[in-house]
Coordinates of C-alpha atoms and ligand atoms in Angstrom, one line a residue:
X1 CA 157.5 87.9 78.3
X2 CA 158.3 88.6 81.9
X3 CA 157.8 92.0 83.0
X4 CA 159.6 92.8 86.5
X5 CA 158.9 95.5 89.1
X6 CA 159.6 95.9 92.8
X7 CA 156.2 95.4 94.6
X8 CA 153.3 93.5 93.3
X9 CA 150.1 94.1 95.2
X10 CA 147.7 91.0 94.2
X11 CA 144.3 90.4 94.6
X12 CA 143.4 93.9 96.1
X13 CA 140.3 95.5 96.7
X14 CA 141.0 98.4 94.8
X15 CA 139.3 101.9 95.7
X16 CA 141.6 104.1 92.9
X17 CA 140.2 107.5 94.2
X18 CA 138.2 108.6 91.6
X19 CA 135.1 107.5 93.7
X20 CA 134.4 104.7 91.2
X21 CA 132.9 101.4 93.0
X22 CA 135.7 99.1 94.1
X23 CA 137.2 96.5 92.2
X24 CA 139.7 93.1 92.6
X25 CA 142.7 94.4 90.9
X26 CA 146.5 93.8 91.1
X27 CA 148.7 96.6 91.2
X28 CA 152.8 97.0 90.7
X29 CA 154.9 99.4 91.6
X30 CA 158.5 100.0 89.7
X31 CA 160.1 102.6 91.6
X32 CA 158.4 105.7 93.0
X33 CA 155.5 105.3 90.2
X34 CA 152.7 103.0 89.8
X35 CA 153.2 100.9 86.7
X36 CA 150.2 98.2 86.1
X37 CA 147.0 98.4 87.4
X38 CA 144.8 94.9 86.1
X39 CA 142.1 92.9 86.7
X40 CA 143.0 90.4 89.5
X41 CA 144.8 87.3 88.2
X42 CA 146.5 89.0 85.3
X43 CA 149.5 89.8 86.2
X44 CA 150.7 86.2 86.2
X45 CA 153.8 86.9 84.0
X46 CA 155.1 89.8 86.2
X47 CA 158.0 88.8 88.8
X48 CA 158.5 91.0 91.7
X49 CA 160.5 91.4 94.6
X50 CA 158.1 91.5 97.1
X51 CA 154.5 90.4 96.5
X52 CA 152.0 91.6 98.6
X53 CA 149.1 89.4 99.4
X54 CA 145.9 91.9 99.5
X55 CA 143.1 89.2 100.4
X56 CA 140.5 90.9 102.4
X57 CA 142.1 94.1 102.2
X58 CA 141.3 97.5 100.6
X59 CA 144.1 99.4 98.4
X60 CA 143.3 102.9 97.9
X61 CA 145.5 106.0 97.2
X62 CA 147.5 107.4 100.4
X63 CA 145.0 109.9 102.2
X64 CA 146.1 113.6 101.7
X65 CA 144.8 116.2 104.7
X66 CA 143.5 118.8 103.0
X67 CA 143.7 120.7 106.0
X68 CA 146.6 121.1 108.3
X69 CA 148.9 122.9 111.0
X70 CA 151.8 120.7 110.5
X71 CA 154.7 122.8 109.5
X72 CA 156.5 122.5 112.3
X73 CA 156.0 118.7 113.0
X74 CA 157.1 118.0 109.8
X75 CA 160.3 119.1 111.2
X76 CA 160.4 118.6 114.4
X77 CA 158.8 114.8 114.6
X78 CA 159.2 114.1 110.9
X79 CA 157.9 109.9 111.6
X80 CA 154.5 111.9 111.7
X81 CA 153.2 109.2 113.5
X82 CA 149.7 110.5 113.6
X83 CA 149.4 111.5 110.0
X84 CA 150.9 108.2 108.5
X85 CA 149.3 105.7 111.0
X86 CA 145.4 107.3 109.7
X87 CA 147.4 106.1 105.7
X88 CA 148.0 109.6 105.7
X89 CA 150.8 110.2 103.1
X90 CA 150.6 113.9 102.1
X91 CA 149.3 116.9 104.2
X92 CA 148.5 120.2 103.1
X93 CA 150.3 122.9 105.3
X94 CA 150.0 126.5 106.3
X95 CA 146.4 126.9 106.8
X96 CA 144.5 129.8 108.3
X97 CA 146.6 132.2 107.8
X98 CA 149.6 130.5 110.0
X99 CA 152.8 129.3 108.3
X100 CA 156.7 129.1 109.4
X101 CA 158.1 131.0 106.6
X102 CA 158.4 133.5 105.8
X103 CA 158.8 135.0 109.3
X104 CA 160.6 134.9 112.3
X105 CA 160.1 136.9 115.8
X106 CA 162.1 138.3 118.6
X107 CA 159.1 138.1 121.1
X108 CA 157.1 135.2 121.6
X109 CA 154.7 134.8 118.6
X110 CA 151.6 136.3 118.6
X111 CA 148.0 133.9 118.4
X112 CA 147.1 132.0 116.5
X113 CA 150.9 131.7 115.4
X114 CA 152.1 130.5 119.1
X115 CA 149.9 127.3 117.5
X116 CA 152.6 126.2 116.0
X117 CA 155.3 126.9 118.8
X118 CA 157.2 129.7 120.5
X119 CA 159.8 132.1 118.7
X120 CA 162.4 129.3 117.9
X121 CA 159.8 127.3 115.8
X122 CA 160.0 130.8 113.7
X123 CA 163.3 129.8 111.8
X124 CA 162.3 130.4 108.3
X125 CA 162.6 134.3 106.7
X126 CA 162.6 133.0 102.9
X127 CA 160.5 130.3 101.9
X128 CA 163.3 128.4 100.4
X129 CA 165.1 128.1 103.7
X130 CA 162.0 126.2 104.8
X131 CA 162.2 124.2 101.6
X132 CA 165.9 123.2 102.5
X133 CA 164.8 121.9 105.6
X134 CA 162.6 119.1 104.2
X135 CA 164.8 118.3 101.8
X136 CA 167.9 118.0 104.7
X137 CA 165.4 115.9 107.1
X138 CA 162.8 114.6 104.8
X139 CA 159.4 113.8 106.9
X140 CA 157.1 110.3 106.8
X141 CA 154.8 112.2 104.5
X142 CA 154.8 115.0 101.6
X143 CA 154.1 118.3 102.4
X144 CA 152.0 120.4 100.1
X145 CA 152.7 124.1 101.8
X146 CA 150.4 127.1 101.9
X147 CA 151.8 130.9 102.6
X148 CA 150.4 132.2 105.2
X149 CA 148.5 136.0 105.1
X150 CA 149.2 136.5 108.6
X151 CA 152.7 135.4 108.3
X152 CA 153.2 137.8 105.2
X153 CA 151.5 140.7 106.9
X154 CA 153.5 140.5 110.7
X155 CA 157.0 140.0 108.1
X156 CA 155.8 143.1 106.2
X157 CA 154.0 145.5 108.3
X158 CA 155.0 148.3 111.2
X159 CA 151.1 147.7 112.6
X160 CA 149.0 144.5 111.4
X161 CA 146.2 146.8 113.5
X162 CA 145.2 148.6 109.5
X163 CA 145.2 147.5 106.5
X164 CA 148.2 146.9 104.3
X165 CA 149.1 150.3 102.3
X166 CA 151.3 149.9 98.8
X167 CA 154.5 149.7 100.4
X168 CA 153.3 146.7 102.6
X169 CA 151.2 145.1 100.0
X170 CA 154.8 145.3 97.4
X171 CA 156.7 143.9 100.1
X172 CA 154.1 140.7 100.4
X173 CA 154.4 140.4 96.4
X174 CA 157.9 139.9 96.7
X175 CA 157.6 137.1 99.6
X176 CA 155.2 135.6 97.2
X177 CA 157.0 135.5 93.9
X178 CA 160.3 133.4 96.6
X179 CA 157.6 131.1 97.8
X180 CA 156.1 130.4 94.8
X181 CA 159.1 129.9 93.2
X182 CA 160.6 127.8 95.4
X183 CA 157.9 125.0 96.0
X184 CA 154.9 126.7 97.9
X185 CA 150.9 125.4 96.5
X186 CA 149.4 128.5 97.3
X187 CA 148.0 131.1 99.9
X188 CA 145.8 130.8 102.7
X189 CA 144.1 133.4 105.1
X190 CA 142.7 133.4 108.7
X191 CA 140.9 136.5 108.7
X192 CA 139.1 135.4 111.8
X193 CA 142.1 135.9 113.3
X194 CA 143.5 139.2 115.2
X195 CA 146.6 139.2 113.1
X196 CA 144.5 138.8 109.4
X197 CA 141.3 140.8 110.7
X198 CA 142.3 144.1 109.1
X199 CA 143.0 143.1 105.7
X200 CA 140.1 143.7 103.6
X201 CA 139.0 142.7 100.4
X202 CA 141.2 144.7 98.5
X203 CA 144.5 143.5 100.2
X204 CA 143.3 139.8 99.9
X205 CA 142.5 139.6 96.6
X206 CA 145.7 141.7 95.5
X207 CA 147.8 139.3 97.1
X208 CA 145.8 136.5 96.1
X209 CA 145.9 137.4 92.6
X210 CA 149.9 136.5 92.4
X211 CA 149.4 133.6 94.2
X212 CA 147.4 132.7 90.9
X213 CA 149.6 133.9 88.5
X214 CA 151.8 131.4 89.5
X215 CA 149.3 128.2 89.6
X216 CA 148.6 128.5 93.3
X217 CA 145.4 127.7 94.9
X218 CA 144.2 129.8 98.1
X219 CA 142.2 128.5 101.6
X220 CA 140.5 130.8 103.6
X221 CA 139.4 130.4 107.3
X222 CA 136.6 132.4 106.9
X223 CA 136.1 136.0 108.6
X224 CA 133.2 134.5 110.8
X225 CA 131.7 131.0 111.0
X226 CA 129.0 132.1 113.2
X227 CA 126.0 134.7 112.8
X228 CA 127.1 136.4 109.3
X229 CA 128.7 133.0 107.9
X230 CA 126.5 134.1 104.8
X231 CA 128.5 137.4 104.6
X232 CA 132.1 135.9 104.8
X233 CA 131.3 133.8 102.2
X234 CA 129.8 136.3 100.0
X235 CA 133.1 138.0 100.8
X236 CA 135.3 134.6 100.0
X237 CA 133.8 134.0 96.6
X238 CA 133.9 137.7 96.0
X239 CA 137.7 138.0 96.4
X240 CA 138.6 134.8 94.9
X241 CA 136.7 135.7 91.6
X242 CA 138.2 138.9 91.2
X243 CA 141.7 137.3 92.1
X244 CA 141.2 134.4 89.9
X245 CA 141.5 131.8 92.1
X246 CA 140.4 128.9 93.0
X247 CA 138.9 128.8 96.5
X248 CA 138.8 126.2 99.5
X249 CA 136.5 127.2 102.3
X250 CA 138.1 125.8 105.1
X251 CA 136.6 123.8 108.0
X252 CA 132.8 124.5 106.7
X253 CA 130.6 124.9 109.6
X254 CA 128.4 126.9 111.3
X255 CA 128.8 127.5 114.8
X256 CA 127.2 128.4 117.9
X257 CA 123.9 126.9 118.7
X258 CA 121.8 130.5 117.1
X259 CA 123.3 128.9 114.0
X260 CA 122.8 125.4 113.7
X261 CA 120.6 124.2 111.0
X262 CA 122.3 126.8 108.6
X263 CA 124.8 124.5 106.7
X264 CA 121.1 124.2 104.7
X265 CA 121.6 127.7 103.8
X266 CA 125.6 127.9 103.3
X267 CA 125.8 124.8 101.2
X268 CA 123.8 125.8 98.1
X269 CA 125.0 129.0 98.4
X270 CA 128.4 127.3 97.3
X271 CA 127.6 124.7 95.1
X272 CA 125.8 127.9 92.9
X273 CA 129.2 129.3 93.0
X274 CA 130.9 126.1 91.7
X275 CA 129.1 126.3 88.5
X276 CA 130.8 129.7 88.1
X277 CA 134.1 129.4 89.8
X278 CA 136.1 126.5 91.1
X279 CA 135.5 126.3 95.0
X280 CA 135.9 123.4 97.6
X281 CA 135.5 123.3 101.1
X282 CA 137.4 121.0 103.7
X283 CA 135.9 119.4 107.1
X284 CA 136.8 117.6 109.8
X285 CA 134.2 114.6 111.1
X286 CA 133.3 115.8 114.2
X287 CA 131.3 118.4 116.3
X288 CA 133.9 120.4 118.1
X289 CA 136.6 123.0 116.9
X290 CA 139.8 123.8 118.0
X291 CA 142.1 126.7 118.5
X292 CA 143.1 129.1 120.7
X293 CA 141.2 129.6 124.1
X294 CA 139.5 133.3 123.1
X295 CA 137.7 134.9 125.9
X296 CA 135.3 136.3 122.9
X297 CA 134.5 132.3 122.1
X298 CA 133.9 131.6 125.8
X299 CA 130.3 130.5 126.1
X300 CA 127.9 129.0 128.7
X301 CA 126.1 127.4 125.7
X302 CA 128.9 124.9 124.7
X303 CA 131.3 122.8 126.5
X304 CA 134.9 123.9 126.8
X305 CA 137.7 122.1 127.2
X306 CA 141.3 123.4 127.5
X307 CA 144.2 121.4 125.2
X308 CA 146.7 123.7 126.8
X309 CA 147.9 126.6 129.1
X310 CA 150.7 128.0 130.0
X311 CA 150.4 129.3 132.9
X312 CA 148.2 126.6 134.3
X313 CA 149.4 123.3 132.5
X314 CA 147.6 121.2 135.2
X315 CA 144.2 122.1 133.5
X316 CA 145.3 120.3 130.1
X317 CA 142.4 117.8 129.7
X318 CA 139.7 119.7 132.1
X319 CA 137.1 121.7 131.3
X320 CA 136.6 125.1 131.6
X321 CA 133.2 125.1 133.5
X322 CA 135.4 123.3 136.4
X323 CA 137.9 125.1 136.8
X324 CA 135.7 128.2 136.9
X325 CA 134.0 126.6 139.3
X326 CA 136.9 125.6 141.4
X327 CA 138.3 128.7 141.2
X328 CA 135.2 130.4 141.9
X329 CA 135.1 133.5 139.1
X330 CA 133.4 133.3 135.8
X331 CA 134.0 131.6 132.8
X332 CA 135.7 134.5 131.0
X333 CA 137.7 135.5 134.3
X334 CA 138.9 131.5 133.9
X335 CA 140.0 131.7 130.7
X336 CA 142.0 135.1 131.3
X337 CA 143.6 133.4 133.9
X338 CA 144.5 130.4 131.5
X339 CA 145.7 132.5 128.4
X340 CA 148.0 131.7 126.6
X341 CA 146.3 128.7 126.2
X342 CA 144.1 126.3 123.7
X343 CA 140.5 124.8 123.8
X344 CA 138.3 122.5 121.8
X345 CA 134.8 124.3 121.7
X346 CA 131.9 121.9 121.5
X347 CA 129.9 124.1 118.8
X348 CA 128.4 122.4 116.2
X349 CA 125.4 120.1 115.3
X350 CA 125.9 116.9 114.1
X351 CA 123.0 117.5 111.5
X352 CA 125.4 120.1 109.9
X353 CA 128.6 118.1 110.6
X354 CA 126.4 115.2 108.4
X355 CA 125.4 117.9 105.7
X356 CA 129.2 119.4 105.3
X357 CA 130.4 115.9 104.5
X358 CA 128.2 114.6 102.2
X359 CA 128.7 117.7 99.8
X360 CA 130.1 116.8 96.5
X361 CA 132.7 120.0 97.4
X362 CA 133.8 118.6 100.4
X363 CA 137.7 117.2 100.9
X364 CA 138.5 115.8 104.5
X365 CA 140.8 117.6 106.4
X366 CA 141.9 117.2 110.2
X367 CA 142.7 120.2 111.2
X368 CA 144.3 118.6 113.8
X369 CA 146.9 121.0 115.9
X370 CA 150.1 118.9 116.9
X371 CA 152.0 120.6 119.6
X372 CA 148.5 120.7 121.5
X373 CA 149.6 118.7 124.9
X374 CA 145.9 117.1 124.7
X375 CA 145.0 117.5 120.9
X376 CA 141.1 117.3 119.5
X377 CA 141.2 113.9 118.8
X378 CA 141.0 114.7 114.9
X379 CA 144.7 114.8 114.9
X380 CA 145.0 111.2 115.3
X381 CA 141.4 109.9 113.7
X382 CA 140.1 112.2 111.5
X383 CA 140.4 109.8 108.7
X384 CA 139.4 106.3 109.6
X385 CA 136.6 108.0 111.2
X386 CA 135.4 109.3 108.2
X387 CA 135.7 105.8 106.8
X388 CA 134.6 103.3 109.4
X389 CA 132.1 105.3 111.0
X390 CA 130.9 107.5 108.7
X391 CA 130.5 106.0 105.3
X392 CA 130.6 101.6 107.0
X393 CA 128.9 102.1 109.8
X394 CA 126.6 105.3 109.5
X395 CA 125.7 104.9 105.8
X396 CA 126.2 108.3 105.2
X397 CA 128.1 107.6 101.8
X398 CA 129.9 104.7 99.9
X399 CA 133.5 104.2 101.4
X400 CA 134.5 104.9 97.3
X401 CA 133.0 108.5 98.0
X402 CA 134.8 108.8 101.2
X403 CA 138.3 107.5 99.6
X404 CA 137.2 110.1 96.9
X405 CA 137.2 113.2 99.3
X406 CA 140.3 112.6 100.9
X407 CA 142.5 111.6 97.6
X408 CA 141.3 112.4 93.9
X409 CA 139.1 115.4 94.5
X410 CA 142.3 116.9 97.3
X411 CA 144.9 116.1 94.9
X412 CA 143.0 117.9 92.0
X413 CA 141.6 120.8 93.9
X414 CA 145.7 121.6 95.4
X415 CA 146.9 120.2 91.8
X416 CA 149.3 117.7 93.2
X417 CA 150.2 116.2 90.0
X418 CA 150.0 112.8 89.2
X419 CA 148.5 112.2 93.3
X420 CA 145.6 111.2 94.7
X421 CA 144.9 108.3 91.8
X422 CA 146.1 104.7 91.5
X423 CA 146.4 104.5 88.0
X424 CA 149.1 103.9 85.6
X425 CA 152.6 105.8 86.1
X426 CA 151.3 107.4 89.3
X427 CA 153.0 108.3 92.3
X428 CA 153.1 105.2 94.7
X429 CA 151.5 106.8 97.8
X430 CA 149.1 104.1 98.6
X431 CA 147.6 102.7 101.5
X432 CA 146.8 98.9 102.4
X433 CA 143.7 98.5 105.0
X434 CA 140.9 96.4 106.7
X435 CA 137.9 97.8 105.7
X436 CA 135.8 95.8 108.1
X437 CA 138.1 96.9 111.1
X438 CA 139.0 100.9 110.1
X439 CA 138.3 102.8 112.7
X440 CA 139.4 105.9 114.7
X441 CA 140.4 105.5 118.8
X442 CA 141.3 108.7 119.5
X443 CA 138.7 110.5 121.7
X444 CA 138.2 113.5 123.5
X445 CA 139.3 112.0 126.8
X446 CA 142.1 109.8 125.4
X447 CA 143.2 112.0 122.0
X448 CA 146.7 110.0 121.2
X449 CA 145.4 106.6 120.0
X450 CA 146.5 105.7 116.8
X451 CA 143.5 104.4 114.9
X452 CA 142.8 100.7 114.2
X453 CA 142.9 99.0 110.7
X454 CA 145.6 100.5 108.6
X455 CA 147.9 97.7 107.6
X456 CA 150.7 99.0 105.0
X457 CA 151.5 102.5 104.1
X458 CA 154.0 103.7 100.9
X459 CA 154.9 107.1 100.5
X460 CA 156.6 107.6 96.6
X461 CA 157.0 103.9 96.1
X462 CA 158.8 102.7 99.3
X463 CA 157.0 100.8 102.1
X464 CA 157.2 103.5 105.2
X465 CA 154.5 102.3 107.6
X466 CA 153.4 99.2 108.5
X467 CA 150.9 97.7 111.6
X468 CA 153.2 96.4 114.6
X469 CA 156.0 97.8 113.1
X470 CA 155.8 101.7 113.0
X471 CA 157.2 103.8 111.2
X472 CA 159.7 102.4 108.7
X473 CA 161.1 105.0 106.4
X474 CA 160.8 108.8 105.5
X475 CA 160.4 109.7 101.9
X476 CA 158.3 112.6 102.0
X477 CA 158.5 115.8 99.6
X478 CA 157.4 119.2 99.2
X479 CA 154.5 118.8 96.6
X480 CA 152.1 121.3 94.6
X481 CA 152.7 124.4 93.5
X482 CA 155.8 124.3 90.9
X483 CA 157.6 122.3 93.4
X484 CA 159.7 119.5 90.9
X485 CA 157.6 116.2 92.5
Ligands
LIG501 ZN1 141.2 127.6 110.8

């Protein structure tokens, strides 16, 4: 019997996501799913339109970013040419707090939202509207997309300056029970953030709470990272057990030189917790953070250097110590001067960088900020890095455990059915690469390389990236939550 399917991937090193050791397999795709997965060589009798010679390649599941800002590019650049070129093929949206919809503004947006554009960027009020938009102009990649606390809070409330009070809080309910309906994966907060800072406990966990009632999972950028990094997440697993939740720490770390080392404190703290309750963490693989240039954050202890400014847009690329230097003042008087504006802050230790990583919790995400005129170079490396140098050349894991943290463990913690696996009647995201040659470019000086070593990239069955070519198609979908995919 001949049994037929449209692209037959033979002789493959086959890394299926579940962290298992590798093995020579042939895989075939029939439409958008994944229908055989064998032992190399035994799938003789199949006939398929296109065969794909694997020899001295790896196959694994397309990566999913655990961690993004990418709600607008999705839109706005929607070949996502920095995602898909990593073998990126789904990224999880609306982190920290910051999401399109449901908002919009009459006034320039206040930080951290302006990191995702000005007031036109802001087009969204319902949820569903945003959903439209990918379906109109579908991106390179799927979209898994998280509600955003500060987005709810400056849509709902006269003064984000207090709490929430029952009016507010019913009001965020209701945006909840349209984004959840309408595709949405869950919540996240950033109450690190001016706009998020006054909700407490209470007002998190209420709103949390729906988010679970309808399936949704919830990712919190932390109150602090720094000095009472203990206390935040005391605070995290606090509100997500009383909402119900399941929890994502996002970009573990602890910053600021007073606290490096502490990752040995943080990290058994949370893997307690996971016996109780389900909780994850995300990290990006390197030793600087990214956001919003903060006067509060400026520090003589740690290089700065500024990914954007408004008012000075000749200082992209420099650091701060220069041009506080230059222009004579101090550091602080610098970066008043450069606000609006965005930084990369050279805060952590690689020690705890190493630690964060090699957690069984941990998922990669980038984190990587997009409309950044000279982005952290996670944005463009974050995942061959994680592969080539960190588990091939560093040691600091099997490349199974790093395919692992970026596809089966993501896709189960954000419960993007049927993702994240190769394995019979699957979604065909999958992603064909060198893993001698993996490897990210992208540095701090020169952020936009693409990274070396990804060969072939299939987002829901169809071939959408490939080396020397580009980006070839755009078959991307809102995923998670009760979204149809
Ligand atoms: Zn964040």
């Amino acid at each position: 019997m001949v049994e037929r399917c449209d692209v037959l991937f033979e002789n493959a090193l086959l890394f299926d996501g579940t962290g298992s050791p590798p093995a020579r397999c042939d895989v075939a795709v029939s439409g958008e799913r994944i229908a055989a997965v064998l032992p190399k060589g035994e799938t003789k009798g199949w006939r398929a339109e296109q065969n794909v010679d694997c020899s001295g390649l790896a196959l694994a599941p397309g990566f999913i970013d655990a961690h993004t800002h990418d709600d607008r590019i999705v839109i706005d650049a929607p070949d996502m040419l920095p995602k898909i070129s990593q073998g990126v093929t789904t990224v999880v949206a609306g982190n920290c707090g910051i999401s399109l919809a449901p908002v919009t503004f009459d006034d320039d947006p206040p930080p951290p939202m302006n990191l995702l554009g000005g007031k036109e960027a802001y087009a969204f009020p319902a949820f569903a509207d945003y959903a439209a938009s990918l379906r109109r102009t579908p991106p390179a990649v799927n979209v898994a997309a998280l509600v955003g606390h500060s987005a709810l809070r400056l849509r709902t409330m006269a003064d984000i300056r207090s709490k929430a009070d029952r009016t507010e809080i019913a009001a965020m309910l209701g945006h909840v029970d349209e984004a959840m309906s309408n595709g949405a994966a869950g919540f996240s907060t950033g109450l690190f953030y001016p706009t998020n800072a006054a909700a407490d406990r209470d007002e998190v966990s209420q709103i949390a709470s729906r988010f679970a009632q309808h399936g949704g999972v919830y990712a919190t950028h932390m109150r602090d990272e720094f000095d009472k990094v203990l206390d935040s997440i005391d605070e995290t697993l606090k509100t997500a057990s009383d909402a119900k939740i399941p929890v994502v720490v996002s970009h573990h770390k602890c910053a600021g030189p007073g606290n490096w080392g502490r990752t040995q404190q943080t990290l058994p703290v949370l893997e307690t917790a996971a016996a109780k309750q389900p909780v994850n963490l995300d990290v990006y693989p390197y030793t600087a953070g990214s956001t919003n240039l903060r006067a509060d954050l400026v520090s003589a202890d740690y290089r700065i250097q500024i990914t954007w400014s408004k008012p000075h847009p000749e200082a992209t690329g420099r650091d701060l110590a220069d041009i506080a230097k230059e222009w004579g003042c101090s550091l602080e008087e610098a970066a008043r001067r450069l606000d609006p504006a965005g930084a990369i802050y050279f805060q952590m230790h690689e020690d705890d960088v190493r630690r964060v990583l090699s957690s069984r919790l941990a998922m990669i995400g980038s984190d990587g900020l997009p409309h950044d005129k000279h982005p952290h170079p996670r944005l463009w490396g974050t995942f061959p890095r994680v592969i080539g140098h960190y588990a091939r050349d560093v040691g600091l894991f099997p490349i199974e455990t790093a395919i692992h943290k970026m596809t089966g463990l993501t896709a189960n913690v954000f419960r993007l059915k049927d993702r994240g696996l190769v394995k019979e009647g699957g979604c065909a995201d999958l992603v064909l690469f060198d893993p001698q040659t993996i490897m990210d470019r992208a540095t701090y000086e020169s952020p936009l390389e693409p990274s070396a070593g990804i060969e072939q990239v299939y987002v829901n069955g169809c071939l959408s990236f490939q080396k020397g070519r580009g980006v070839i198609a755009r078959r991307g979908r809102l995923v998670g939550g009760n979204s149809r995919a």
